[in-house]
Coordinates of C-alpha atoms in Angstrom, one line a residue:
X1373 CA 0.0 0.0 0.0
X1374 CA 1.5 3.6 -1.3
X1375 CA -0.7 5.2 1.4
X1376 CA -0.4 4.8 5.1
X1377 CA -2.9 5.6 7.3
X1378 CA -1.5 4.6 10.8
X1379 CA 1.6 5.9 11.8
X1380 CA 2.9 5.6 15.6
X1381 CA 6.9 5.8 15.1
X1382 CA 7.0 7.2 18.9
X1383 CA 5.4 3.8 20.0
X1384 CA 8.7 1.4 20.5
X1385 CA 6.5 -1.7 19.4
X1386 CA 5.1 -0.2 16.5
X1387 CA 8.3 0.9 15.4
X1388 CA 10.2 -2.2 15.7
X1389 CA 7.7 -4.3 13.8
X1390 CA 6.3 -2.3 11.3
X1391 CA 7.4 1.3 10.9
X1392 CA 11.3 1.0 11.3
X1393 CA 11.8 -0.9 7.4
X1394 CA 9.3 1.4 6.2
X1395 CA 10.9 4.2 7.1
X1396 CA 14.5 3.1 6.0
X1397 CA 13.7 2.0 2.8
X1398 CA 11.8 5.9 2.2
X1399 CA 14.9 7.0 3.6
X1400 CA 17.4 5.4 1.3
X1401 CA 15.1 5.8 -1.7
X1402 CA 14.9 9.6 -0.5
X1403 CA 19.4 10.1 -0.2
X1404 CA 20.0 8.9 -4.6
X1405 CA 16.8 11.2 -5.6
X1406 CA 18.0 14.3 -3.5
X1407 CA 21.6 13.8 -4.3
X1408 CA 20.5 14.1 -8.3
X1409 CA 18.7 17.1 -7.2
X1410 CA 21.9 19.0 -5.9
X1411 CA 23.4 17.0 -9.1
X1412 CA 21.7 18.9 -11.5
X1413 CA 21.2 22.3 -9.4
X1414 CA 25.1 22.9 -9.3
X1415 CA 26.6 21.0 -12.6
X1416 CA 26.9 24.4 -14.8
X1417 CA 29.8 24.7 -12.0
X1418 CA 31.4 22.1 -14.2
X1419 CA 30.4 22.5 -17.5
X1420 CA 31.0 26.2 -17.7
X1421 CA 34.6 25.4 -17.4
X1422 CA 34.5 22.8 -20.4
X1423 CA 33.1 24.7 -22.5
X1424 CA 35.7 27.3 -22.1
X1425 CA 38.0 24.6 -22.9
X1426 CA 35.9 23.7 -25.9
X1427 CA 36.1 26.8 -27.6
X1428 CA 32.0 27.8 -26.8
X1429 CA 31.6 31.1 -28.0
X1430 CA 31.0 32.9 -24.8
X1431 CA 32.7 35.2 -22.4
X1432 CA 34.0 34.1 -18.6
X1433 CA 31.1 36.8 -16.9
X1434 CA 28.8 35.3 -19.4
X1435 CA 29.5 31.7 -18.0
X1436 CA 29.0 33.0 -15.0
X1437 CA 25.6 33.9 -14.8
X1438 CA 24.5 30.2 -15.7
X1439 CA 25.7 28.8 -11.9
X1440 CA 24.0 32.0 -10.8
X1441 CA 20.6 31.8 -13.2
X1442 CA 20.3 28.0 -11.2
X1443 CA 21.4 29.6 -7.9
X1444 CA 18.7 32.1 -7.6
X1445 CA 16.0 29.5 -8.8
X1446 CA 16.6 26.7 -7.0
X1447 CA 16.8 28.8 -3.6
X1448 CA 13.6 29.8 -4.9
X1449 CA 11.9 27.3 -5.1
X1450 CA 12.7 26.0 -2.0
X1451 CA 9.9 28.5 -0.5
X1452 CA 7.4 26.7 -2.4
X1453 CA 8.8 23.4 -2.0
X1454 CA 8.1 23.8 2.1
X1455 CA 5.0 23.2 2.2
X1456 CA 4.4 20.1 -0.3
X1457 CA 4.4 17.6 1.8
X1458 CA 1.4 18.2 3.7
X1459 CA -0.4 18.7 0.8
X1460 CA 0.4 16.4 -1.7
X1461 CA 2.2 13.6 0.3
X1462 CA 5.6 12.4 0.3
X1463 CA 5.8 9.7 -2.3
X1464 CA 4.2 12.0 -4.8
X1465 CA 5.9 15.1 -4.0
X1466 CA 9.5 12.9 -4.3
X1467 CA 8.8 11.2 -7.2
X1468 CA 7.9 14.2 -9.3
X1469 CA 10.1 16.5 -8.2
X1470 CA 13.1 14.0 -9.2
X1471 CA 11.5 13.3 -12.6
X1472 CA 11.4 16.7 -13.3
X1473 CA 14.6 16.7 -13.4
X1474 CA 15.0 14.4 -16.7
X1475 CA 13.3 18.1 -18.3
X1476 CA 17.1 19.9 -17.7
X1477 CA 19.3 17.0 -18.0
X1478 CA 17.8 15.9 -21.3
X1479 CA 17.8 19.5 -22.5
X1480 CA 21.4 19.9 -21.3
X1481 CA 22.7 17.1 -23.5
X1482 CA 21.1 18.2 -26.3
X1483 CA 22.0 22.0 -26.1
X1484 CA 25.3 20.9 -25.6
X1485 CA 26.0 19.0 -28.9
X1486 CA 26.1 22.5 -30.9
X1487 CA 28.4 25.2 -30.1
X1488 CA 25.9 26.9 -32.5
X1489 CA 23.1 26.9 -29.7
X1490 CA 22.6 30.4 -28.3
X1491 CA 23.2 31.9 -24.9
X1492 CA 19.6 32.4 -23.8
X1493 CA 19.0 28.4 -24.5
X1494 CA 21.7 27.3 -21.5
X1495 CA 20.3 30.4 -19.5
X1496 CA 16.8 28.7 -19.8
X1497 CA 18.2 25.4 -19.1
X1498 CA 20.0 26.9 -16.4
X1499 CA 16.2 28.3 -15.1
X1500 CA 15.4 25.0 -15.0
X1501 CA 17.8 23.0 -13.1
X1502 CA 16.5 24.9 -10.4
X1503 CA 14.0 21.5 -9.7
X1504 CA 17.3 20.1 -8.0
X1505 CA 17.5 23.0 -5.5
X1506 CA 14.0 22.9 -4.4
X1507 CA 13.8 19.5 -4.0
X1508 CA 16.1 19.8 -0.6
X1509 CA 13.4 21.4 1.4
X1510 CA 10.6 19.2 0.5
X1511 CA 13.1 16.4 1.0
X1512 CA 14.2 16.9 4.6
X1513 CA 10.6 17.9 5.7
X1514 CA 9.0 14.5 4.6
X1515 CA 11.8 12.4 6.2
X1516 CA 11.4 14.0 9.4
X1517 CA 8.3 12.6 9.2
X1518 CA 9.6 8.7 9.1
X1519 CA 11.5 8.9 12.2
X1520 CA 10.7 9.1 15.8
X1521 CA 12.1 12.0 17.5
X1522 CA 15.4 10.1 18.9
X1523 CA 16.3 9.8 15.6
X1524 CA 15.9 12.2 13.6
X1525 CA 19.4 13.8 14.3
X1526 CA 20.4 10.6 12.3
X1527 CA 18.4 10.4 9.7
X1528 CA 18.0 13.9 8.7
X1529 CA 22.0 14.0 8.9
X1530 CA 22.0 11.2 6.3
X1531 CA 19.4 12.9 4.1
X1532 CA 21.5 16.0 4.0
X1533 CA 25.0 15.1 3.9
X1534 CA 24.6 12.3 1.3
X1535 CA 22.4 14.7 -0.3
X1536 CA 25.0 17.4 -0.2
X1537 CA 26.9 15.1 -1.6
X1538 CA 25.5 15.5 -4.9
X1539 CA 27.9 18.4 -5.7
X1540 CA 31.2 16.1 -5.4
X1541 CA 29.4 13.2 -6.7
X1542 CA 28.5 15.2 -9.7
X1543 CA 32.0 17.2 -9.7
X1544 CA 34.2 13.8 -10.3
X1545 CA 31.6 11.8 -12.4
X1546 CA 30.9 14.0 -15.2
X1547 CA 34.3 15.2 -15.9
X1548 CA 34.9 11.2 -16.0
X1549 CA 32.1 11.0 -18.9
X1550 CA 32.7 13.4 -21.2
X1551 CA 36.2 11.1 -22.0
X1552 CA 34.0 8.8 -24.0
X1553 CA 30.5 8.1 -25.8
X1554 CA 28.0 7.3 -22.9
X1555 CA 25.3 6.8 -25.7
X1556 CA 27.3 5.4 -29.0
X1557 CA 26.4 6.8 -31.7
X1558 CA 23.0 8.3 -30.1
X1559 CA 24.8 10.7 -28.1
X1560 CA 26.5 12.9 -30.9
X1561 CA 29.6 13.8 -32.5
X1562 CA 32.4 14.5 -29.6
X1563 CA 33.6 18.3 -29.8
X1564 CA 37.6 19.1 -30.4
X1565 CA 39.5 21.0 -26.7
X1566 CA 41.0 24.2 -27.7
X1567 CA 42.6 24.3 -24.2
X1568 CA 43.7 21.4 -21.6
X1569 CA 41.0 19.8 -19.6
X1570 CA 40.9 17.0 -16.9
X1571 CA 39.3 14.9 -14.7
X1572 CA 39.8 12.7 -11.6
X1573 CA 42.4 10.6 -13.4
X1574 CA 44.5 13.7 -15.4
X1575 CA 45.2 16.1 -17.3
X1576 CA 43.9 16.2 -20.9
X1577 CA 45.5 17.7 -23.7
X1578 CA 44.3 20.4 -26.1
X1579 CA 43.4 18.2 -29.2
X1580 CA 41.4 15.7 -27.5
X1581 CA 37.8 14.7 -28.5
X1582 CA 35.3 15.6 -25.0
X1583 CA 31.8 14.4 -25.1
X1584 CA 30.3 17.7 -23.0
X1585 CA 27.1 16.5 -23.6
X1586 CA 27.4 14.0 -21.4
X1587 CA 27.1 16.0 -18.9
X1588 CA 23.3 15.8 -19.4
X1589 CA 22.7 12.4 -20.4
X1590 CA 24.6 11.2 -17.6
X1591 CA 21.5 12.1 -15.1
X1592 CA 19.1 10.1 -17.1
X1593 CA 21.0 6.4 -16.3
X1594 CA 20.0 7.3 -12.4
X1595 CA 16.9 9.7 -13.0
X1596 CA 14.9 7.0 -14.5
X1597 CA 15.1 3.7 -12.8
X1598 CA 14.5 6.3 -9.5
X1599 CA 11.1 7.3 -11.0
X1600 CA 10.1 3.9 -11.0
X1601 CA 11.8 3.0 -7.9
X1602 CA 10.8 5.8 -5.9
X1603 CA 6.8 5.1 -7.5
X1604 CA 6.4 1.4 -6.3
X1605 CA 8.8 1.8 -2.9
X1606 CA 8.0 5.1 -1.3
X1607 CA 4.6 5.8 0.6
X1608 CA 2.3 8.9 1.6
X1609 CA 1.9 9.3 5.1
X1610 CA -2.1 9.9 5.2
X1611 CA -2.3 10.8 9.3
X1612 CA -3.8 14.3 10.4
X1613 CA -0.2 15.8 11.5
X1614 CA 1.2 14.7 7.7
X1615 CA -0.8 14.7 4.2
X1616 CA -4.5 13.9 5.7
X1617 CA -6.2 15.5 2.4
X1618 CA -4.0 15.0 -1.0
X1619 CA -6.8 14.2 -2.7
X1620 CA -5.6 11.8 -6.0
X1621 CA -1.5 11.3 -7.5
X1622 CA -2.9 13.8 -10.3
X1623 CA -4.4 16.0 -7.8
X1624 CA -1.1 16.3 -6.1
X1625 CA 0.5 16.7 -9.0
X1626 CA -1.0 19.8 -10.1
X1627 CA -0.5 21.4 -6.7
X1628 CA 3.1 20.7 -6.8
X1629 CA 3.2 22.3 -10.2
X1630 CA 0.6 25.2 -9.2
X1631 CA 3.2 25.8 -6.3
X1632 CA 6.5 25.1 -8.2
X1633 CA 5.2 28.1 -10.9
X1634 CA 4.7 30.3 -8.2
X1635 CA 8.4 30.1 -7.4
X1636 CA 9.5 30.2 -10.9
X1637 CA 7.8 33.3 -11.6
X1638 CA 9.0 35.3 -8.3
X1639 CA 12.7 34.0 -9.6
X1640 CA 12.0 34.8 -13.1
X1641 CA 11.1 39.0 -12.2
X1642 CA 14.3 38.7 -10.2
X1643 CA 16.5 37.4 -12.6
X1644 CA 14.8 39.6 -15.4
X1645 CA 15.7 42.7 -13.1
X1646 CA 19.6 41.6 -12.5
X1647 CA 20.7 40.2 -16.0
X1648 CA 22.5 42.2 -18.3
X1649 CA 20.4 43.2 -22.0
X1650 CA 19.3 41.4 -24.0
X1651 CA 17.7 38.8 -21.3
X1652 CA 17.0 41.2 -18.6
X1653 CA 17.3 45.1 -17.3
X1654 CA 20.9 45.0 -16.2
X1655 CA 20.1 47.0 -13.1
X1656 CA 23.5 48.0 -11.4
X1657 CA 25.1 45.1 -9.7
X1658 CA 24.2 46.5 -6.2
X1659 CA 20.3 46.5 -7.0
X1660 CA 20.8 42.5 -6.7
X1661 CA 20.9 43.3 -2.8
X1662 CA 17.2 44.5 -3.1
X1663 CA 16.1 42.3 -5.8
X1664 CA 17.1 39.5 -4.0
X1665 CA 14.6 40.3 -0.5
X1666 CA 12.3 41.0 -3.1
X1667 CA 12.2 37.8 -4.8
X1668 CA 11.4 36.2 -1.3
X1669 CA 8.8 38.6 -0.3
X1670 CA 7.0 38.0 -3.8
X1671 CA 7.4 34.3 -3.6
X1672 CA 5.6 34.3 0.2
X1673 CA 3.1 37.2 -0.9
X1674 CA 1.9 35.1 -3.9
X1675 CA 1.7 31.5 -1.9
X1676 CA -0.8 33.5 0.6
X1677 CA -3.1 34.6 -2.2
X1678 CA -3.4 30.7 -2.8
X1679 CA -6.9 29.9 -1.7
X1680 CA -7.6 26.8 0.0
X1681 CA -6.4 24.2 2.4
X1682 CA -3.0 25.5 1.6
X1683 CA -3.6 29.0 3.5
X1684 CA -4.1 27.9 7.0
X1685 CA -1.2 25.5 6.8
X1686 CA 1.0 28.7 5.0
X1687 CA 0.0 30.8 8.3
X1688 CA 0.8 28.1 11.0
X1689 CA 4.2 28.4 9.7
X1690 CA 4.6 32.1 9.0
X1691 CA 4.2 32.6 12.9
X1692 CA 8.2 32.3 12.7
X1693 CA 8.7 35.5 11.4
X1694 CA 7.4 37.6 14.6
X1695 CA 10.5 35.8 16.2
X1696 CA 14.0 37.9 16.1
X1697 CA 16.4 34.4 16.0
X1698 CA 14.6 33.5 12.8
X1699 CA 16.4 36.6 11.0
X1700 CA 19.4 36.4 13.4
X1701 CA 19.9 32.4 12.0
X1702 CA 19.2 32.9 8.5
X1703 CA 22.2 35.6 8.2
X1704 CA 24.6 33.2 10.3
X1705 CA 23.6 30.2 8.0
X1706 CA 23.5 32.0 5.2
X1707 CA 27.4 32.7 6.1
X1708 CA 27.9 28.7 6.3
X1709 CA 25.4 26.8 3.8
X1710 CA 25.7 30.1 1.5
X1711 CA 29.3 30.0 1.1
X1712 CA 29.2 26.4 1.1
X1713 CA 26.6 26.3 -1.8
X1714 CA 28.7 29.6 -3.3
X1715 CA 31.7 28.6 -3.7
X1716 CA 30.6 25.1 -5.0
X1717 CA 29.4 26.6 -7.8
X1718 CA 32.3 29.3 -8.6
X1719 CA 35.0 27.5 -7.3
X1720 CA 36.1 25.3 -10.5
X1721 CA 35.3 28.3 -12.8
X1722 CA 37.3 30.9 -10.9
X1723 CA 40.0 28.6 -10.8
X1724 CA 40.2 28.2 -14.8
X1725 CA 39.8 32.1 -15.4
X1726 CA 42.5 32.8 -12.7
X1727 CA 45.3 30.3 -13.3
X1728 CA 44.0 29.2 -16.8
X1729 CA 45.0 32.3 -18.5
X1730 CA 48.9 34.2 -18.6
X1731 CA 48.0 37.8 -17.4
X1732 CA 50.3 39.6 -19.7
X1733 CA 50.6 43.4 -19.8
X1734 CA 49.7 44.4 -23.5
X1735 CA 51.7 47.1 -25.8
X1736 CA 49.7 50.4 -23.5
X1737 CA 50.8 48.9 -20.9
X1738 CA 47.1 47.3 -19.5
X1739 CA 47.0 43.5 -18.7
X1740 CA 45.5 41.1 -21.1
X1741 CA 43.7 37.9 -19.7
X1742 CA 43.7 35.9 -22.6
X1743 CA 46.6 34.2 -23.3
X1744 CA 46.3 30.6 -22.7
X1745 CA 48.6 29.3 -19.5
X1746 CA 50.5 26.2 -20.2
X1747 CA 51.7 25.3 -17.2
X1748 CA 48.0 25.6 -15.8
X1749 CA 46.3 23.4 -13.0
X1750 CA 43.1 21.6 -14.3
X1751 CA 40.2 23.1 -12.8
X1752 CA 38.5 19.6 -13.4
X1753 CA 41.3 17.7 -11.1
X1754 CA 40.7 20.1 -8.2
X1755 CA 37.5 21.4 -8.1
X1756 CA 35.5 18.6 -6.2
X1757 CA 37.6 18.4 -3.5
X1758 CA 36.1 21.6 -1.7
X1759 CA 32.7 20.7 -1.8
X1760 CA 33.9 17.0 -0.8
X1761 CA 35.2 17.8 2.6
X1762 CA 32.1 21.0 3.0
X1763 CA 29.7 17.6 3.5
X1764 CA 31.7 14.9 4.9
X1765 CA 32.5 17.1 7.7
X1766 CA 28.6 18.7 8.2
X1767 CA 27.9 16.0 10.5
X1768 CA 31.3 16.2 12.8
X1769 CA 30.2 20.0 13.3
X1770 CA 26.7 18.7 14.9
X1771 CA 29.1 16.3 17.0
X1772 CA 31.1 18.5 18.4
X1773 CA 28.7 21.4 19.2
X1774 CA 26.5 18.4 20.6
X1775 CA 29.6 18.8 22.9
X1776 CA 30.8 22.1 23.1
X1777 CA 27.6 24.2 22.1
X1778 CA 26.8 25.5 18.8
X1779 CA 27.5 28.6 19.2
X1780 CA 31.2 28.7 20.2
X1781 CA 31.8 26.6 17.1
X1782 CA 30.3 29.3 15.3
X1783 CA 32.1 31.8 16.4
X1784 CA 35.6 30.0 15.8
X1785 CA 34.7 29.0 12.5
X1786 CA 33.5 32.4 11.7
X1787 CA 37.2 33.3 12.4
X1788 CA 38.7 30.8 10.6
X1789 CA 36.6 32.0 7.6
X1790 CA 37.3 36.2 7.6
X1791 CA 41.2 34.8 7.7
X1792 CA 41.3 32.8 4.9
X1793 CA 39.0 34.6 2.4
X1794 CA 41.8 37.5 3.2
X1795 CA 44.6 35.1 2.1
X1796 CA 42.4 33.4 -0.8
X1797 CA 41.8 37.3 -1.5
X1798 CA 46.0 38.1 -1.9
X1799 CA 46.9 34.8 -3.7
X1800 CA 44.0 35.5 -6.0
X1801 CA 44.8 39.0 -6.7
X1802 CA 48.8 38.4 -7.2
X1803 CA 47.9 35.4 -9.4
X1804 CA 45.7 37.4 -11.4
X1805 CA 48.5 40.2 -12.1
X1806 CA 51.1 37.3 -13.2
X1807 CA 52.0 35.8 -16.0
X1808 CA 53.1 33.0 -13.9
X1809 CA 49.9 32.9 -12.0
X1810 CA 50.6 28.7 -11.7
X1811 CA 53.2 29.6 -8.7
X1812 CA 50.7 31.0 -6.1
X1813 CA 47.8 28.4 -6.8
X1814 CA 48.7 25.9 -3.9
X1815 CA 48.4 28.6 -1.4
X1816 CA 44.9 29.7 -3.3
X1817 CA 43.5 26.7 -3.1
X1818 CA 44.5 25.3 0.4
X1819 CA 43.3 28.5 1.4
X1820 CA 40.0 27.9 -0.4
X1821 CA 40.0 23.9 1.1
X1822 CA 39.7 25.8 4.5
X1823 CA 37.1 27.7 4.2
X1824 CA 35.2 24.8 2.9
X1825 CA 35.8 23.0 5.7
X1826 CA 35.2 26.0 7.8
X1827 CA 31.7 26.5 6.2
X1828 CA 31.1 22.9 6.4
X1829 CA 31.4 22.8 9.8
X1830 CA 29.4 25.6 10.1
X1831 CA 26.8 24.0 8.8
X1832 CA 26.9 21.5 11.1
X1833 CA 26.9 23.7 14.2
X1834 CA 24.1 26.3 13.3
X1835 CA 21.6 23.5 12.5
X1836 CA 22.4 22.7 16.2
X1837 CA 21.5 26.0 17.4
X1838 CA 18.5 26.5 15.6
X1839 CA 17.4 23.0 17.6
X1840 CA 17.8 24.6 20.8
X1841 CA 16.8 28.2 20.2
X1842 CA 13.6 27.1 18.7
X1843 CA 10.2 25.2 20.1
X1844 CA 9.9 22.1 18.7
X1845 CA 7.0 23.2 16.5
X1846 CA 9.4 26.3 15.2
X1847 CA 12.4 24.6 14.4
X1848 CA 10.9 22.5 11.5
X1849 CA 10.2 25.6 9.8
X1850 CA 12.8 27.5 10.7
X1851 CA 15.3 25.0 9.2
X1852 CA 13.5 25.0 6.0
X1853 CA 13.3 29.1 6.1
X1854 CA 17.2 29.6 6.9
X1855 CA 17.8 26.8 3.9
X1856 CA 15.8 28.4 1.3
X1857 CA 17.4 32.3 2.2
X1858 CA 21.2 30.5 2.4
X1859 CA 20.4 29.0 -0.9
X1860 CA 20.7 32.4 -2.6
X1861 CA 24.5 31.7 -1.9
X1862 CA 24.2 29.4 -4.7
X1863 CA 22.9 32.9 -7.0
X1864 CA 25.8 35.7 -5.2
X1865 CA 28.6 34.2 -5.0
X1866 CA 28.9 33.3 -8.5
X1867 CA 26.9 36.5 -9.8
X1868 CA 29.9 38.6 -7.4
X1869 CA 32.8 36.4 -9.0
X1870 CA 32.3 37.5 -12.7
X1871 CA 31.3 41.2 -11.9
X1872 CA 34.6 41.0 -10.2
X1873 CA 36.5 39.2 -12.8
X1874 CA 34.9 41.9 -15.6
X1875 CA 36.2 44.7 -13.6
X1876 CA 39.7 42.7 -13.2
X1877 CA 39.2 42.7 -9.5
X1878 CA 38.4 39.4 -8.4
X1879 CA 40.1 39.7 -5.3
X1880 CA 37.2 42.2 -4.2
X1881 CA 34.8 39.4 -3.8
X1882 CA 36.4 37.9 -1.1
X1883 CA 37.2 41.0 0.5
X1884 CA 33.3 41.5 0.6
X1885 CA 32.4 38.2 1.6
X1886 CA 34.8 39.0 4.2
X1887 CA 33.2 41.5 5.6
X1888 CA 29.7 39.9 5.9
X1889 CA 31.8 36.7 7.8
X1890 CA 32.7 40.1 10.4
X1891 CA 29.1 41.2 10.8
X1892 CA 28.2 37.4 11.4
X1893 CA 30.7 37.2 13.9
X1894 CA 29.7 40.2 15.8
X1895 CA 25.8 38.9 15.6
X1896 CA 26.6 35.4 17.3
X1897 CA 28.8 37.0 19.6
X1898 CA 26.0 39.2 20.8
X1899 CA 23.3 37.0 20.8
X1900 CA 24.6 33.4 22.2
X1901 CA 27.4 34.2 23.8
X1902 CA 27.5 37.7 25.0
X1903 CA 26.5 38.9 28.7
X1904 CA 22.8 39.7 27.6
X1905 CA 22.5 36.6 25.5
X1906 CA 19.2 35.4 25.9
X1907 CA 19.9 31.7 25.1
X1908 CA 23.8 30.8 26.4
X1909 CA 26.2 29.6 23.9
X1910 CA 23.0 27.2 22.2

């Protein structure tokens, strides 16, 4: 039976005998579907770079805005994506939202076979990879459901950090593919490097065939057989607290979708506002700091117009925002997750525009950035390993604030973080004025591992706060609130990179995200550790 009716996981009997393997096998069919989610959300991180080396026709700051164009959309639809379970139910709300997915990763393989296809198709694509961001908060809110209170440290860790995991899954397999043809003869002619590539294995010379499109496909060997999997192995959870009224799978369906369009239209003004002519206004790049509220204020304004059983359930929830910690915790995770997220999806294309590329000084004197580097590090080789130790080390940071308190971790992360964006900041800026800029990547990107790890444990520890700080009935919520808002790191960090590598300054990102890190630091001192803190280092 898809639906369940009786659910008593708090009862030790019940959950021995019936609910326990019932609520392990959601969970386990839950961790491949989310981690294709985060998959798809992040892979223009990736691709971007290869089609650089593939000769696309298209500027660094154009590239760019593809990781951001999925960043802004996914953490927008993660507003929406709240609030599906209890109204469409947790089988149908999984197994859609993962098969939406096929929509970008088909799209991406084909777009990808022509270097012919235009910007604005990729952007689009781009739009909608979004699914995979989304799909986190609708995610973790039906698994908490499976799992009696005892355990859901456990299983919400798993659901996460496996989830997470996504990014570096995604980061070492589809360099791997695009060495040979996934699909034969179906998947396309391969296209010809004009500059060095790599992968997990090595370096790849310029010369050599790469299949970028399978960078698509790829999703479609695991998106399918999940479908089905996740169709005849998951369940809906028909008790009052869950999904008492989802009415048919159609029925659900069409919420989901009703929901899901809300999001991309609240996304689709803000993008339309930021983006440079000829998709959007091209505001200056400050008005993103507006836009961005914006976005979220439009995405919550248009769900309450939403008439129905959805309204009361919306304004249960919405009692959160009367309470100061919600605000206080969705800046200090946006610091962890959002530069977590971030620099995910910059990380592999700043380090191919900054080492990649000789910056020589030109006959007038100015530097040029053009200049292929021979002696250059792979982008490809490295670029997984930040995100890979952000999520194995999430769940250490819950352990040892479990010990220490949250808080304190925090705070010495938070540290850790304004000191090594400052070095990240000099290595980058002296690379980026050499024409040797080879000789100061080691420090750059050890630098870079540590605030990855910084952020990841970060991640860890503020989860643990927001446990404390919060009622029980609060911190569901709040968790999916502070995840949705520290998603946008997925959108800034990017967006900021190639503003700053246009105006030859990428060293002024990190000096900015510097700062923010500060104002964090000075915000958990005050509140959870400071003489008038209202809840003591939680």
């Amino acid at each position: 039976m898809a639906d369940i009716r009786e659910w008593r996981v708090e009862d030790p009997q019940f959950w021995e005998t019936t609910g326990k393997g019932i609520a392990n096998r959601n969970l386990w069919i839950s961790i491949p579907s989310l981690l294709c989610g985060f998959a798809v959300w992040i892979y223009w991180s990736i691709i971007t770079v290869q089609m650089l080396n593939a000769g696309f026709p298209f500027k660094p700051a154009e590239l760019f805005t593809l990781a951001a164009i999925a960043g802004l959309t996914g953490a927008t639809l993660r507003i929406p994506s709240s609030f599906f379970i209890r109204i469409a139910g947790g089988r149908n709300t999984i197994v859609f939202t993962t098969a939406l997915l096929m929509i970008p990763a088909l799209g991406t393989g084909i777009a990808l076979q022509s270097q012919e296809t235009p910007l604005w198709v990729f952007q689009l694509l781009a739009f909608l990879s979004g699914f995979g961001g989304g799909n986190f908060a609708s995610s973790m809110s039906n698994i908490s459901f499976f799992f009696p209170k005892r355990m859901q440290g456990l299983a919400l860790g798993l659901n996460a950090g496996l989830g997470n995991a996504g990014v570096t899954t995604m980061q070492i397999l589809v360099p791997l593919v695009m060495t040979f043809p996934l699909l034969g003869s179906f998947g396309g002619e391969p296209v010809t490097l004009v500059q060095a590539s790599g992968s997990l294995i090595g370096k790849i010379p310029a010369g050599a065939p790469t299949y970028i499109q399978n960078a698509g496909f790829v999703w479609l060997f695991l998106l399918i057989p999940l479908a089905f999997i996740g169709w005849f192995g998951m369940n809906n959870l028909r008790t009052e607290e869950v999904s008492p009224h989802i009415g048919s799978p159609l029925g659900a369906i069409s919420k989901i979708m009703g929901m899901l369009l809300i999001g991309f239209i609240a996304a689709g003004v803000g993008l339309y506002l930021i983006l440079p002519a000829p998709i959007g206004l091209g505001l200056p790049s400050w008005s993103k700091w507006l836009v961005l509220p914006s976005v979220i204020a439009l995405t919550v304004f248009l769900l309450k117009l939403i008439p129905g059983e959805i309204k009361p359930n919306l304004q249960r929830q919405f009692l959160i925002f009367g309470n100061k910690h919600t605000w206080v915790m969705s800046i200090i995770y946006t610091m962890t997750f959002g530069s977590f997220i971030g620099y995910s999806a910059a990380f592999a294309l700043a380090i191919k525009v900054i080492f990649g590329f000789s910056h020589i000084a030109g006959v007038d004197g100015v530097l040029t950035h053009t200049t292929v580097n021979p002696n250059a590090p792979s982008a490809l080789m490295y670029a997984w390993m930040g995100p890979f130790i952000g999520a194995l080390i999430r769940p250490i940071g819950g352990w040892i604030s479990d010990k220490v308190g949250g808080a304190l971790v925090t705070q010495i992360i938070t540290v850790v973080m304004i000191a090594a964006a400052l070095g990240v900041a000099y290595y980058m800026s002296a690379a980026y004025q050499s024409a040797t800029p080879e000789q100061y990547f080691m420090p750059f990107f050890l630098l870079f591992l540590t605030l990855f790890a910084a952020s990841g444990i970060g991640n860890g520890s503020t989860f643990r706060t927001i446990a404390m700080v919060f009622p029980k009935e609060q911190a569901g919520p709040v968790l999916g609130w502070t995840s949705a808002v520290a998603a946008y790191g997925a959108f800034i960090i990017p967006q900021v990179f190639g503003e700053q590598i246009k105006a030859t300054t990428p060293e002024y990102a990190l000096y900015g995200f510097a700062i923010f890190y500060f104002i964090c630091l000075v915000l958990n001192g005050w509140y959870y550790l400071g003489p008038k803190a209202e809840f003591k280092n939680p």
